[in-house]
Amino acid sequence: MRERNARMHSAASVARGTTGFAPRASDVFIATYPKTGTTWMMQICHQVRCEAARARGEDANGEAFDEITEVVPWDVVALDCGQDLDAAQTTTPRLFKSHERATTMARGARSVVVTREPADVFHSFYEFLPAYMGIERGAITREEFAEAIFAGASHSGGFAEHYLSWYDAATASRDDVLMVAFEDMKEDLGAVVDDVAAFLRCELDERGRDVVLERASFAYMRKNHTKFDDHFVRARLAEQIGLPKASTFSVGKVREGGGAVGAGARELPQTVRDAIQAHWDARMAPRGFKTYDAFRAALRDLRR
């Protein structure tokens, strides 16, 4: 899994999407640690910009894409996927997906960041990444998976370093970084949509807000799950990763039972939960965040 994941993006593509990319000041990144709600926030941001454009009289159809990464390019795989990061997009602002930390991100744009309770992140990551890499379900245990992630199998590094890099960026400039907890998205999607629209500087009318909420719902995204299953990227990178070009991927990003709050505590073995807690205690607690709930509360304060 580590070898295949390391081939997910070439060195040239990573360089093009980070140090080799000069985004516009109006551009916005959806910058997340993997499995924290990336695709959900991409859909929210894309629908917000399209509905704001419609309200301005533009012809911007928020449903006119086959897979979400076509309209919200992923910074470090765009070159490998044949996408031009400098190209115009459906409408403004231009949006980009990223799993980079604030310290490695291309400089000059603004960012929407999503965090999630770490055990839930690991559970979701385990359900997704091995299957994405063509590894048979159960061939890697949860313990082996956690060990690989903590040893650097993910390009994004550790979750705590990712969270703190963006927290520091947000406290330095609230105008440039909006941080949202996945759990807040689950509890009050309308409030999050309002905050995102304001951050994107997009004005939604009542109809537009209703459309965004409907298209960002689990029911809509599940019904249209192929729009959010990463087939655009995987088809272009399969051979690079080491998979047959025609290989299938059975675990989607919008799946029944996915996105549940508390799943990690229920599904992960105690040894993995202990490792996650130790990672938190070593990095987050010294910054004053003894628990994820304390960190989530701090993010809410930043949004006020």
Short mmCIF file of C-alpha atoms in Angstrom, two decimals:
data_model
loop_
_atom_site.label_atom_id
_atom_site.label_comp_id
_atom_site.label_asym_id
_atom_site.label_seq_id
_atom_site.Cartn_x
_atom_site.Cartn_y
_atom_site.Cartn_z
CA MET A 1 0.00 0.00 0.00
CA ARG A 2 2.79 2.43 0.89
CA GLU A 3 4.57 1.84 -2.41
CA ARG A 4 1.43 2.32 -4.47
CA ASN A 5 0.34 5.39 -2.52
CA ALA A 6 3.80 6.94 -3.01
CA ARG A 7 3.24 6.69 -6.76
CA MET A 8 -0.11 8.46 -6.52
CA HIS A 9 1.52 11.71 -7.64
CA SER A 10 4.80 12.20 -9.48
CA ALA A 11 7.45 14.54 -8.11
CA ALA A 12 6.86 16.84 -11.07
CA SER A 13 3.12 16.99 -10.39
CA VAL A 14 3.65 17.71 -6.69
CA ALA A 15 6.10 20.49 -7.53
CA ARG A 16 3.72 21.98 -10.10
CA GLY A 17 0.88 22.02 -7.58
CA THR A 18 2.87 23.57 -4.73
CA THR A 19 6.03 25.61 -5.33
CA GLY A 20 5.37 25.76 -9.07
CA PHE A 21 1.87 27.18 -8.82
CA ALA A 22 1.06 30.88 -8.35
CA PRO A 23 -2.66 31.03 -7.51
CA ARG A 24 -4.70 34.19 -7.82
CA ALA A 25 -5.63 36.11 -4.69
CA SER A 26 -9.27 35.28 -5.40
CA ASP A 27 -8.65 31.51 -5.60
CA VAL A 28 -9.81 29.24 -2.78
CA PHE A 29 -8.38 25.88 -1.73
CA ILE A 30 -10.39 23.21 0.03
CA ALA A 31 -7.47 22.16 2.22
CA THR A 32 -8.11 19.08 4.32
CA TYR A 33 -6.47 16.09 5.91
CA PRO A 34 -7.69 13.01 4.00
CA LYS A 35 -11.11 11.65 5.00
CA THR A 36 -12.20 14.68 6.99
CA GLY A 37 -14.97 15.70 4.60
CA THR A 38 -13.01 16.86 1.57
CA THR A 39 -15.46 15.81 -1.13
CA TRP A 40 -18.43 17.12 0.84
CA MET A 41 -16.81 20.55 1.20
CA MET A 42 -15.80 20.54 -2.48
CA GLN A 43 -19.44 20.01 -3.39
CA ILE A 44 -20.60 22.75 -1.01
CA CYS A 45 -18.10 25.28 -2.37
CA HIS A 46 -18.80 24.40 -6.00
CA GLN A 47 -22.56 24.66 -5.56
CA VAL A 48 -22.22 27.97 -3.67
CA ARG A 49 -20.16 29.56 -6.45
CA CYS A 50 -22.48 28.23 -9.17
CA GLU A 51 -25.66 29.40 -7.45
CA ALA A 52 -24.14 32.82 -6.75
CA ALA A 53 -23.19 33.03 -10.43
CA ARG A 54 -26.72 32.07 -11.46
CA ALA A 55 -28.10 34.83 -9.23
CA ARG A 56 -25.80 37.27 -11.05
CA GLY A 57 -27.23 36.14 -14.38
CA GLU A 58 -24.37 33.86 -15.43
CA ASP A 59 -24.89 30.47 -17.05
CA ALA A 60 -23.26 28.27 -14.40
CA ASN A 61 -24.78 24.82 -13.99
CA GLY A 62 -23.67 23.27 -10.71
CA GLU A 63 -24.56 19.78 -11.94
CA ALA A 64 -22.59 19.96 -15.21
CA PHE A 65 -19.71 17.68 -14.29
CA ASP A 66 -19.06 13.97 -14.51
CA GLU A 67 -16.81 13.81 -11.43
CA ILE A 68 -16.15 16.61 -8.95
CA THR A 69 -12.36 16.69 -9.51
CA GLU A 70 -12.99 17.82 -13.08
CA VAL A 71 -14.33 21.14 -11.79
CA VAL A 72 -12.28 21.36 -8.57
CA PRO A 73 -8.76 20.17 -9.54
CA TRP A 74 -6.50 18.49 -6.99
CA ASP A 75 -3.33 20.57 -6.78
CA VAL A 76 -0.64 17.87 -6.62
CA VAL A 77 -2.17 15.44 -9.13
CA ALA A 78 -3.47 17.96 -11.68
CA LEU A 79 -0.38 17.71 -13.89
CA ASP A 80 -0.49 13.91 -13.82
CA CYS A 81 -4.19 14.07 -14.73
CA GLY A 82 -3.62 16.44 -17.65
CA GLN A 83 -5.25 19.44 -15.96
CA ASP A 84 -3.97 23.01 -16.23
CA LEU A 85 -4.03 24.73 -12.85
CA ASP A 86 -3.89 28.12 -14.57
CA ALA A 87 -7.03 27.51 -16.65
CA ALA A 88 -10.34 29.28 -16.10
CA GLN A 89 -13.02 27.32 -14.27
CA THR A 90 -16.82 27.11 -14.34
CA THR A 91 -17.08 30.46 -12.59
CA THR A 92 -15.35 32.40 -9.83
CA PRO A 93 -13.78 31.92 -7.43
CA ARG A 94 -11.56 29.19 -8.82
CA LEU A 95 -11.50 26.23 -6.45
CA PHE A 96 -8.79 23.64 -5.81
CA LYS A 97 -8.63 20.53 -3.67
CA SER A 98 -5.58 20.02 -1.48
CA HIS A 99 -4.34 17.78 1.31
CA GLU A 100 -1.29 19.99 1.90
CA ARG A 101 -0.39 21.57 5.21
CA ALA A 102 -0.40 25.35 5.36
CA THR A 103 3.39 25.28 5.27
CA THR A 104 3.58 23.33 1.98
CA MET A 105 0.58 24.83 0.18
CA ALA A 106 1.00 27.06 -2.86
CA ARG A 107 1.06 30.62 -1.52
CA GLY A 108 -1.23 33.50 -2.36
CA ALA A 109 -4.79 32.11 -2.16
CA ARG A 110 -7.30 31.60 0.64
CA SER A 111 -8.39 28.27 2.13
CA VAL A 112 -11.40 26.47 3.56
CA VAL A 113 -10.17 23.80 5.97
CA VAL A 114 -12.13 20.87 7.44
CA THR A 115 -11.13 18.89 10.54
CA ARG A 116 -12.65 15.72 11.97
CA GLU A 117 -12.37 13.61 15.10
CA PRO A 118 -9.16 11.60 14.55
CA ALA A 119 -10.52 8.11 15.29
CA ASP A 120 -13.27 8.71 12.75
CA VAL A 121 -10.65 9.90 10.26
CA PHE A 122 -8.62 6.72 10.70
CA HIS A 123 -11.68 4.49 10.41
CA SER A 124 -12.78 6.20 7.20
CA PHE A 125 -9.21 6.19 5.83
CA TYR A 126 -8.92 2.46 6.51
CA GLU A 127 -12.18 1.74 4.73
CA PHE A 128 -11.05 3.77 1.71
CA LEU A 129 -7.31 3.81 0.99
CA PRO A 130 -6.42 0.09 0.79
CA ALA A 131 -9.35 -0.52 -1.57
CA TYR A 132 -8.34 2.52 -3.64
CA MET A 133 -4.87 1.04 -3.97
CA GLY A 134 -6.27 -2.27 -5.20
CA ILE A 135 -5.62 -4.19 -1.99
CA GLU A 136 -8.13 -6.85 -1.02
CA ARG A 137 -10.32 -6.03 1.96
CA GLY A 138 -8.84 -7.49 5.13
CA ALA A 139 -5.36 -7.98 3.65
CA ILE A 140 -4.18 -5.14 5.88
CA THR A 141 -5.32 -5.03 9.49
CA ARG A 142 -6.38 -1.81 11.17
CA GLU A 143 -3.26 -2.00 13.31
CA GLU A 144 -0.99 -2.37 10.27
CA PHE A 145 -2.78 0.48 8.54
CA ALA A 146 -2.37 2.82 11.50
CA GLU A 147 1.31 1.90 11.78
CA ALA A 148 1.81 2.71 8.10
CA ILE A 149 0.06 6.09 8.37
CA PHE A 150 2.06 7.11 11.44
CA ALA A 151 5.23 5.98 9.63
CA GLY A 152 4.54 8.37 6.76
CA ALA A 153 2.44 6.42 4.26
CA SER A 154 0.24 9.47 3.71
CA HIS A 155 1.63 12.38 1.69
CA SER A 156 -0.23 14.66 4.11
CA GLY A 157 1.76 13.49 7.14
CA GLY A 158 0.15 13.26 10.57
CA PHE A 159 -3.27 14.67 11.31
CA ALA A 160 -2.07 16.76 14.26
CA GLU A 161 0.63 18.52 12.25
CA HIS A 162 -1.90 19.20 9.51
CA TYR A 163 -4.51 20.58 11.92
CA LEU A 164 -2.04 22.78 13.77
CA SER A 165 -0.48 24.20 10.62
CA TRP A 166 -3.89 25.43 9.52
CA TYR A 167 -4.91 26.58 12.99
CA ASP A 168 -1.80 28.75 13.12
CA ALA A 169 -2.58 30.13 9.65
CA ALA A 170 -6.18 30.85 10.66
CA THR A 171 -5.21 32.65 13.85
CA ALA A 172 -2.70 34.71 11.87
CA SER A 173 -5.34 35.77 9.34
CA ARG A 174 -9.02 34.94 9.72
CA ASP A 175 -9.69 36.61 6.37
CA ASP A 176 -7.55 34.02 4.59
CA VAL A 177 -8.54 30.77 6.34
CA LEU A 178 -11.95 29.41 7.30
CA MET A 179 -11.78 26.35 9.55
CA VAL A 180 -14.83 24.12 9.89
CA ALA A 181 -15.32 20.91 11.87
CA PHE A 182 -16.91 17.97 10.06
CA GLU A 183 -19.15 17.49 13.08
CA ASP A 184 -20.49 21.04 12.72
CA MET A 185 -21.31 20.27 9.09
CA LYS A 186 -23.32 17.28 10.29
CA GLU A 187 -25.09 19.25 13.02
CA ASP A 188 -25.97 22.46 11.18
CA LEU A 189 -25.23 22.35 7.46
CA GLY A 190 -27.15 25.57 6.84
CA ALA A 191 -24.90 27.57 9.17
CA VAL A 192 -21.80 26.12 7.51
CA VAL A 193 -23.14 26.94 4.03
CA ASP A 194 -23.75 30.52 5.16
CA ASP A 195 -20.21 30.80 6.52
CA VAL A 196 -18.73 29.28 3.37
CA ALA A 197 -20.72 31.59 1.10
CA ALA A 198 -19.56 34.62 3.07
CA PHE A 199 -15.95 33.43 2.96
CA LEU A 200 -16.13 32.81 -0.80
CA ARG A 201 -17.65 36.29 -1.17
CA CYS A 202 -20.61 34.71 -2.93
CA GLU A 203 -24.09 36.13 -2.44
CA LEU A 204 -26.82 33.50 -2.42
CA ASP A 205 -30.49 34.26 -2.88
CA GLU A 206 -33.06 32.13 -1.05
CA ARG A 207 -33.46 29.78 -3.99
CA GLY A 208 -29.71 29.38 -4.34
CA ARG A 209 -29.25 28.56 -0.66
CA ASP A 210 -31.96 25.90 -0.90
CA VAL A 211 -30.27 24.40 -3.98
CA VAL A 212 -26.91 24.26 -2.21
CA LEU A 213 -28.42 22.54 0.82
CA GLU A 214 -30.22 20.01 -1.35
CA ARG A 215 -27.18 19.20 -3.49
CA ALA A 216 -24.93 18.97 -0.44
CA SER A 217 -27.28 16.51 1.26
CA PHE A 218 -26.30 12.88 1.74
CA ALA A 219 -29.40 11.79 -0.19
CA TYR A 220 -28.41 13.82 -3.27
CA MET A 221 -24.75 12.87 -3.15
CA ARG A 222 -25.54 9.20 -2.58
CA LYS A 223 -28.01 9.20 -5.48
CA ASN A 224 -25.31 10.77 -7.67
CA HIS A 225 -22.41 8.90 -6.08
CA THR A 226 -20.46 8.46 -9.31
CA LYS A 227 -19.97 12.24 -9.39
CA PHE A 228 -17.95 11.88 -6.19
CA ASP A 229 -16.12 8.55 -6.52
CA ASP A 230 -12.73 9.81 -7.78
CA HIS A 231 -12.98 7.87 -11.05
CA PHE A 232 -11.59 10.86 -12.96
CA VAL A 233 -8.31 10.72 -11.01
CA ARG A 234 -8.07 6.97 -10.59
CA ALA A 235 -8.53 6.23 -14.29
CA ARG A 236 -5.63 8.55 -15.14
CA LEU A 237 -3.32 7.37 -12.37
CA ALA A 238 -4.06 3.64 -12.21
CA GLU A 239 -1.06 2.54 -14.26
CA GLN A 240 1.18 5.06 -12.49
CA ILE A 241 0.10 3.57 -9.15
CA GLY A 242 0.71 0.05 -10.44
CA LEU A 243 -2.85 -1.06 -11.13
CA PRO A 244 -4.42 -2.32 -14.35
CA LYS A 245 -5.87 0.63 -16.25
CA ALA A 246 -9.29 -1.01 -16.31
CA SER A 247 -9.28 -1.93 -12.61
CA THR A 248 -12.48 -1.23 -10.72
CA PHE A 249 -12.89 0.53 -7.39
CA SER A 250 -15.76 -0.70 -5.24
CA VAL A 251 -15.51 1.63 -2.23
CA GLY A 252 -16.89 5.07 -3.01
CA LYS A 253 -16.62 8.29 -1.05
CA VAL A 254 -20.37 8.62 -0.49
CA ARG A 255 -21.36 5.22 0.84
CA GLU A 256 -24.04 3.84 3.14
CA GLY A 257 -22.73 4.00 6.68
CA GLY A 258 -20.01 6.45 5.72
CA GLY A 259 -19.58 9.80 7.43
CA ALA A 260 -20.85 8.54 10.77
CA VAL A 261 -19.77 10.43 13.87
CA GLY A 262 -18.30 8.06 16.46
CA ALA A 263 -17.59 5.18 14.06
CA GLY A 264 -13.91 5.18 14.95
CA ALA A 265 -14.57 4.64 18.64
CA ARG A 266 -16.86 1.73 17.78
CA GLU A 267 -14.81 0.06 15.04
CA LEU A 268 -11.12 0.64 15.78
CA PRO A 269 -9.30 -1.72 18.16
CA GLN A 270 -8.11 -0.28 21.45
CA THR A 271 -4.45 -0.41 20.38
CA VAL A 272 -5.17 1.88 17.42
CA ARG A 273 -7.26 4.25 19.53
CA ASP A 274 -4.41 4.39 22.04
CA ALA A 275 -1.91 5.23 19.27
CA ILE A 276 -4.16 8.00 17.98
CA GLN A 277 -4.53 9.38 21.51
CA ALA A 278 -0.77 9.29 22.04
CA HIS A 279 -0.26 11.21 18.80
CA TRP A 280 -2.78 13.79 20.00
CA ASP A 281 -1.29 14.05 23.50
CA ALA A 282 2.23 14.58 22.14
CA ARG A 283 1.29 17.31 19.67
CA MET A 284 -2.10 18.87 20.35
CA ALA A 285 -2.23 18.83 24.16
CA PRO A 286 0.90 21.00 24.55
CA ARG A 287 -0.90 23.63 22.48
CA GLY A 288 -3.78 23.66 24.97
CA PHE A 289 -6.10 21.22 23.20
CA LYS A 290 -6.51 18.30 25.57
CA THR A 291 -9.34 16.85 23.51
CA TYR A 292 -10.70 17.11 19.99
CA ASP A 293 -13.81 18.78 21.40
CA ALA A 294 -11.61 21.52 22.86
CA PHE A 295 -10.00 22.03 19.46
CA ARG A 296 -13.40 22.08 17.77
CA ALA A 297 -14.57 24.76 20.23
CA ALA A 298 -11.52 26.85 19.35
CA LEU A 299 -12.40 26.58 15.66
CA ARG A 300 -15.92 27.81 16.39
CA ASP A 301 -14.43 30.82 18.16
CA LEU A 302 -12.39 31.60 15.04
CA ARG A 303 -15.58 31.64 12.96
CA ARG A 304 -17.33 34.21 15.17
#
